[in-house]
N, CA, C and O atoms as a MOPAC input file, in Angstrom:
PM7 MOZYME 1SCF
protein

 N     -9.69100 1    75.00700 1   -36.52500 1
 C     -9.85100 1    74.51600 1   -35.16900 1
 C     -8.85700 1    75.26300 1   -34.27600 1
 O     -7.68200 1    75.40500 1   -34.61600 1
 N     -9.34300 1    75.73100 1   -33.14400 1
 C     -8.46900 1    76.47400 1   -32.24300 1
 C     -7.45400 1    75.54000 1   -31.58600 1
 O     -7.61100 1    74.31900 1   -31.57300 1
 N     -6.43500 1    76.14700 1   -31.05800 1
 C     -5.38600 1    75.37500 1   -30.38400 1
 C     -5.96000 1    74.58300 1   -29.20600 1
 O     -5.55400 1    73.44600 1   -28.96500 1
 N     -6.90800 1    75.18500 1   -28.47000 1
 C     -7.54000 1    74.49900 1   -27.34800 1
 C     -8.21400 1    73.21200 1   -27.81800 1
 O     -8.00600 1    72.15500 1   -27.22200 1
 N     -9.02000 1    73.28800 1   -28.87900 1
 C     -9.71300 1    72.10500 1   -29.36700 1
 C     -8.75600 1    71.08300 1   -29.95200 1
 O     -8.99200 1    69.87900 1   -29.84500 1
 N     -7.70200 1    71.54000 1   -30.55700 1
 C     -6.68900 1    70.60700 1   -31.05600 1
 C     -6.04800 1    69.85100 1   -29.89000 1
 O     -5.83400 1    68.64100 1   -29.96500 1
 N     -5.74800 1    70.57500 1   -28.81900 1
 C     -5.15500 1    69.94700 1   -27.63300 1
 C     -6.12500 1    68.96000 1   -27.00400 1
 O     -5.74500 1    67.83500 1   -26.68000 1
 N     -7.37500 1    69.37400 1   -26.82900 1
 C     -8.38500 1    68.47100 1   -26.26500 1
 C     -8.55900 1    67.23200 1   -27.13500 1
 O     -8.66100 1    66.11800 1   -26.62200 1
 N     -8.59100 1    67.42200 1   -28.42800 1
 C     -8.74900 1    66.29900 1   -29.35600 1
 C     -7.58600 1    65.31700 1   -29.22100 1
 O     -7.78700 1    64.10300 1   -29.25400 1
 N     -6.39900 1    65.83200 1   -29.07400 1
 C     -5.22100 1    64.96200 1   -28.98400 1
 C     -5.11300 1    64.26300 1   -27.63400 1
 O     -4.36300 1    63.29700 1   -27.49800 1
 N     -5.85600 1    64.74300 1   -26.62800 1
 C     -5.75200 1    64.17400 1   -25.28100 1
 C     -6.98300 1    63.36800 1   -24.87800 1
 O     -7.14600 1    63.06800 1   -23.69600 1
 N     -7.84100 1    63.01500 1   -25.80400 1
 C     -9.08200 1    62.31500 1   -25.47200 1
 C     -8.85500 1    61.01900 1   -24.69900 1
 O     -9.68500 1    60.64700 1   -23.86900 1
 N     -7.77200 1    60.34100 1   -24.95000 1
 C     -7.50500 1    59.08700 1   -24.25100 1
 C     -6.93800 1    59.30400 1   -22.85500 1
 O     -6.79500 1    58.35200 1   -22.08800 1
 N     -6.61500 1    60.54200 1   -22.52300 1
 C     -6.02500 1    60.84400 1   -21.22700 1
 C     -6.97100 1    61.61100 1   -20.30400 1
 O     -6.79400 1    61.58700 1   -19.08600 1
 N     -7.95000 1    62.27500 1   -20.85300 1
 C     -8.87400 1    63.07300 1   -20.06100 1
 C     -9.94900 1    62.16100 1   -19.49200 1
 O    -10.59900 1    61.42200 1   -20.23200 1
 N    -10.13700 1    62.21300 1   -18.17400 1
 C    -11.16600 1    61.40600 1   -17.52200 1
 C    -12.33900 1    62.29300 1   -17.14400 1
 O    -12.15500 1    63.42500 1   -16.69700 1
 N    -13.53200 1    61.77900 1   -17.32500 1
 C    -14.73600 1    62.48300 1   -16.91100 1
 C    -15.48000 1    61.60600 1   -15.91700 1
 O    -15.29300 1    60.39000 1   -15.88800 1
 N    -16.31500 1    62.22100 1   -15.11300 1
 C    -17.05900 1    61.49000 1   -14.09600 1
 C    -18.52400 1    61.43500 1   -14.48600 1
 O    -19.14500 1    62.46600 1   -14.74400 1
 N    -19.07600 1    60.23000 1   -14.52800 1
 C    -20.49700 1    60.00800 1   -14.74300 1
 C    -21.03500 1    59.34700 1   -13.49400 1
 O    -20.53000 1    58.31100 1   -13.06200 1
 N    -22.05700 1    59.94300 1   -12.91700 1
 C    -22.59900 1    59.44500 1   -11.65800 1
 C    -23.85300 1    58.61600 1   -11.90200 1
 O    -24.83300 1    59.11900 1   -12.45200 1
 N    -23.83000 1    57.34900 1   -11.49600 1
 C    -25.00100 1    56.48800 1   -11.54600 1
 C    -25.64100 1    56.50200 1   -10.17300 1
 O    -25.07100 1    55.99000 1    -9.21000 1
 N    -26.81300 1    57.08300 1   -10.08400 1
 C    -27.48400 1    57.25300 1    -8.80400 1
 C    -27.83800 1    55.91700 1    -8.16800 1
 O    -27.70000 1    55.75200 1    -6.95600 1
 N    -28.28600 1    54.97700 1    -8.96100 1
 C    -28.68800 1    53.68400 1    -8.41900 1
 C    -28.30500 1    52.57700 1    -9.39000 1
 O    -28.15300 1    52.80800 1   -10.59000 1
 N    -28.15600 1    51.40100 1    -8.86700 1
 C    -27.95900 1    50.21400 1    -9.69800 1
 C    -29.06200 1    49.23300 1    -9.33600 1
 O    -29.45800 1    49.12600 1    -8.17600 1
 N    -29.54000 1    48.53700 1   -10.31700 1
 C    -30.64000 1    47.62900 1   -10.04200 1
 C    -30.61900 1    46.45600 1   -11.02300 1
 O    -29.98200 1    46.50800 1   -12.07500 1
 N    -31.32300 1    45.42200 1   -10.64900 1
 C    -31.53100 1    44.25700 1   -11.50000 1
 C    -33.03500 1    44.11100 1   -11.61700 1
 O    -33.66900 1    43.44400 1   -10.80000 1
 N    -33.59800 1    44.73100 1   -12.62400 1
 C    -35.04400 1    44.83100 1   -12.71500 1
 C    -35.47500 1    44.83000 1   -14.18100 1
 O    -34.76200 1    45.34200 1   -15.04400 1
 N    -36.62400 1    44.26400 1   -14.45200 1
 C    -37.21500 1    44.30700 1   -15.78200 1
 C    -38.39600 1    45.26100 1   -15.74200 1
 O    -39.23000 1    45.18900 1   -14.83900 1
 N    -38.46600 1    46.14400 1   -16.70900 1
 C    -39.61500 1    47.04200 1   -16.77200 1
 C    -40.46100 1    46.67300 1   -17.98600 1
 O    -39.95100 1    46.17700 1   -18.99000 1
 N    -41.73700 1    46.92100 1   -17.87500 1
 C    -42.66700 1    46.64300 1   -18.96500 1
 C    -43.34300 1    47.95000 1   -19.34600 1
 O    -43.96400 1    48.61600 1   -18.51700 1
 N    -43.20700 1    48.30100 1   -20.62400 1
 C    -43.84800 1    49.50700 1   -21.12800 1
 C    -44.48800 1    49.18500 1   -22.47500 1
 O    -44.13900 1    48.19900 1   -23.12400 1
 N    -45.41700 1    50.02200 1   -22.87900 1
 C    -46.07400 1    49.80200 1   -24.17100 1
 C    -45.14400 1    50.21800 1   -25.30500 1
 O    -44.15600 1    50.92000 1   -25.09300 1
 N    -45.47400 1    49.77700 1   -26.49700 1
 C    -44.69600 1    50.17000 1   -27.67700 1
 C    -44.70900 1    51.69000 1   -27.83300 1
 O    -43.69100 1    52.28700 1   -28.18300 1
 N    -45.84300 1    52.31000 1   -27.57700 1
 C    -45.94700 1    53.76000 1   -27.68400 1
 C    -45.04800 1    54.45400 1   -26.65700 1
 O    -44.37400 1    55.43300 1   -26.97800 1
 N    -45.04100 1    53.94600 1   -25.42800 1
 C    -44.16100 1    54.51000 1   -24.40200 1
 C    -42.69100 1    54.34000 1   -24.78300 1
 O    -41.87200 1    55.23200 1   -24.55800 1
 N    -42.37200 1    53.18800 1   -25.36000 1
 C    -41.01300 1    52.92700 1   -25.82300 1
 C    -40.60800 1    53.93700 1   -26.88800 1
 O    -39.51600 1    54.50300 1   -26.82700 1
 N    -41.47300 1    54.16400 1   -27.85500 1
 C    -41.17300 1    55.11200 1   -28.92900 1
 C    -41.04100 1    56.53800 1   -28.40500 1
 O    -40.17400 1    57.28800 1   -28.85300 1
 N    -41.89600 1    56.91300 1   -27.45700 1
 C    -41.80200 1    58.25000 1   -26.86500 1
 C    -40.49600 1    58.40100 1   -26.08800 1
 O    -39.83300 1    59.43400 1   -26.18600 1
 N    -40.12500 1    57.39000 1   -25.32300 1
 C    -38.89100 1    57.43000 1   -24.54400 1
 C    -37.68200 1    57.50200 1   -25.46900 1
 O    -36.75200 1    58.27400 1   -25.23300 1
 N    -37.70400 1    56.69600 1   -26.51500 1
 C    -36.61400 1    56.69800 1   -27.48700 1
 C    -36.46300 1    58.07800 1   -28.12000 1
 O    -35.34900 1    58.58600 1   -28.24300 1
 N    -37.57000 1    58.68300 1   -28.51900 1
 C    -37.53600 1    60.01900 1   -29.12600 1
 C    -36.95800 1    61.04400 1   -28.15600 1
 O    -36.17700 1    61.91100 1   -28.54800 1
 N    -37.34600 1    60.93700 1   -26.88900 1
 C    -36.82000 1    61.84200 1   -25.87600 1
 C    -35.30600 1    61.67500 1   -25.73300 1
 O    -34.57400 1    62.65900 1   -25.62900 1
 N    -34.85000 1    60.44000 1   -25.72900 1
 C    -33.41600 1    60.17400 1   -25.59800 1
 C    -32.65400 1    60.72700 1   -26.79900 1
 O    -31.60300 1    61.34600 1   -26.63600 1
 N    -33.17000 1    60.50900 1   -27.98400 1
 C    -32.52100 1    61.03100 1   -29.18700 1
 C    -32.44900 1    62.55700 1   -29.12100 1
 O    -31.41400 1    63.15100 1   -29.42200 1
 N    -33.55000 1    63.17900 1   -28.72600 1
 C    -33.58600 1    64.63900 1   -28.60600 1
 C    -32.55400 1    65.12000 1   -27.57800 1
 O    -31.84100 1    66.09700 1   -27.80800 1
 N    -32.48900 1    64.43000 1   -26.46600 1
 C    -31.55300 1    64.79000 1   -25.40800 1
 C    -30.10400 1    64.66400 1   -25.89200 1
 O    -29.27800 1    65.53700 1   -25.62600 1
 N    -29.80800 1    63.58500 1   -26.59500 1
 C    -28.43500 1    63.33400 1   -27.03200 1
 C    -27.99400 1    64.21800 1   -28.19000 1
 O    -26.79700 1    64.36400 1   -28.43600 1
 N    -28.92800 1    64.79700 1   -28.88800 1
 C    -28.57700 1    65.65300 1   -30.02100 1
 C    -28.70800 1    67.13200 1   -29.69300 1
 O    -28.63200 1    67.97600 1   -30.58600 1
 N    -28.90400 1    67.45200 1   -28.42700 1
 C    -29.02600 1    68.83800 1   -27.97100 1
 C    -27.63500 1    69.47000 1   -27.91800 1
 O    -26.90300 1    69.28600 1   -26.94600 1
 N    -27.27800 1    70.21100 1   -28.95700 1
 C    -25.94000 1    70.79200 1   -29.04600 1
 C    -25.72400 1    71.97000 1   -28.10700 1
 O    -24.62000 1    72.51100 1   -28.04400 1
 N    -26.75000 1    72.37400 1   -27.38000 1
 C    -26.57000 1    73.47500 1   -26.42900 1
 C    -25.89100 1    72.99900 1   -25.14100 1
 O    -25.50500 1    73.81300 1   -24.30300 1
 N    -25.74800 1    71.68600 1   -24.98800 1
 C    -25.09700 1    71.11400 1   -23.80800 1
 C    -23.85400 1    70.33900 1   -24.23900 1
 O    -23.76200 1    69.86800 1   -25.37200 1
 N    -22.91100 1    70.21800 1   -23.32600 1
 C    -21.70100 1    69.44800 1   -23.62500 1
 C    -22.04700 1    67.96000 1   -23.67800 1
 O    -23.10800 1    67.54300 1   -23.21400 1
 N    -21.16000 1    67.18600 1   -24.23700 1
 C    -21.36100 1    65.73800 1   -24.30800 1
 C    -21.48700 1    65.16000 1   -22.90200 1
 O    -22.32100 1    64.28600 1   -22.66600 1
 N    -20.67200 1    65.63700 1   -21.97200 1
 C    -20.74000 1    65.16400 1   -20.59300 1
 C    -22.10600 1    65.46000 1   -19.98400 1
 O    -22.68800 1    64.59700 1   -19.32700 1
 N    -22.62300 1    66.67000 1   -20.19500 1
 C    -23.94700 1    67.02000 1   -19.66600 1
 C    -25.03400 1    66.14400 1   -20.27800 1
 O    -25.95500 1    65.71300 1   -19.58400 1
 N    -24.92400 1    65.88300 1   -21.56800 1
 C    -25.92000 1    65.03700 1   -22.22900 1
 C    -25.88200 1    63.60500 1   -21.70200 1
 O    -26.92900 1    63.00400 1   -21.46400 1
 N    -24.68000 1    63.05700 1   -21.52000 1
 C    -24.56200 1    61.69300 1   -21.00500 1
 C    -25.10100 1    61.60600 1   -19.58700 1
 O    -25.79600 1    60.64900 1   -19.24600 1
 N    -24.78600 1    62.60800 1   -18.74900 1
 C    -25.27700 1    62.57300 1   -17.37400 1
 C    -26.79700 1    62.67800 1   -17.35300 1
 O    -27.45400 1    62.02200 1   -16.54600 1
 N    -27.35400 1    63.49700 1   -18.23100 1
 C    -28.81000 1    63.62300 1   -18.31000 1
 C    -29.43800 1    62.30100 1   -18.73900 1
 O    -30.49200 1    61.91900 1   -18.23100 1
 N    -28.79600 1    61.60400 1   -19.67200 1
 C    -29.28200 1    60.29600 1   -20.11100 1
 C    -29.24600 1    59.30300 1   -18.95400 1
 O    -30.22200 1    58.59200 1   -18.71700 1
 N    -28.13600 1    59.25100 1   -18.23700 1
 C    -28.01600 1    58.34500 1   -17.09900 1
 C    -29.05700 1    58.66600 1   -16.04600 1
 O    -29.70000 1    57.76200 1   -15.51200 1
 N    -29.23100 1    59.95300 1   -15.74000 1
 C    -30.22600 1    60.35600 1   -14.75200 1
 C    -31.63000 1    59.95700 1   -15.18400 1
 O    -32.44600 1    59.54300 1   -14.36100 1
 N    -31.90700 1    60.08200 1   -16.47800 1
 C    -33.22300 1    59.71800 1   -16.99300 1
 C    -33.47400 1    58.22700 1   -16.84600 1
 O    -34.57400 1    57.81400 1   -16.47800 1
 N    -32.48100 1    57.43200 1   -17.12500 1
 C    -32.63000 1    55.97800 1   -17.05300 1
 C    -32.71400 1    55.48500 1   -15.60400 1
 O    -33.47400 1    54.56600 1   -15.30100 1
 N    -31.93200 1    56.09800 1   -14.71700 1
 C    -31.87300 1    55.61400 1   -13.35000 1
 C    -32.89100 1    56.27900 1   -12.41700 1
 O    -32.98000 1    55.91800 1   -11.24300 1
 N    -33.65400 1    57.24000 1   -12.92800 1
 C    -34.64600 1    57.92100 1   -12.08900 1
 C    -35.75200 1    56.95700 1   -11.71000 1
 O    -36.12000 1    56.08300 1   -12.49500 1
 N    -36.28200 1    57.11600 1   -10.51100 1
 C    -37.36500 1    56.25300 1   -10.05400 1
 C    -38.69600 1    56.80900 1   -10.49900 1
 O    -39.73800 1    56.22100 1   -10.21000 1

């Protein structure tokens, strides 16, 4: 592990990141079981995409959930 990654690893409790929630709502959505499974698969794929940083993946997840 490089010195940079060792330093980042040791500072995880001190480093702050910004996640932007575009909207907040109190709403119930109704989707089919098939839509649920497709959405879940998309989320899993998005979160396991190692070509993006963890921050980028989390923001993409938030954007996906909060999109109209």
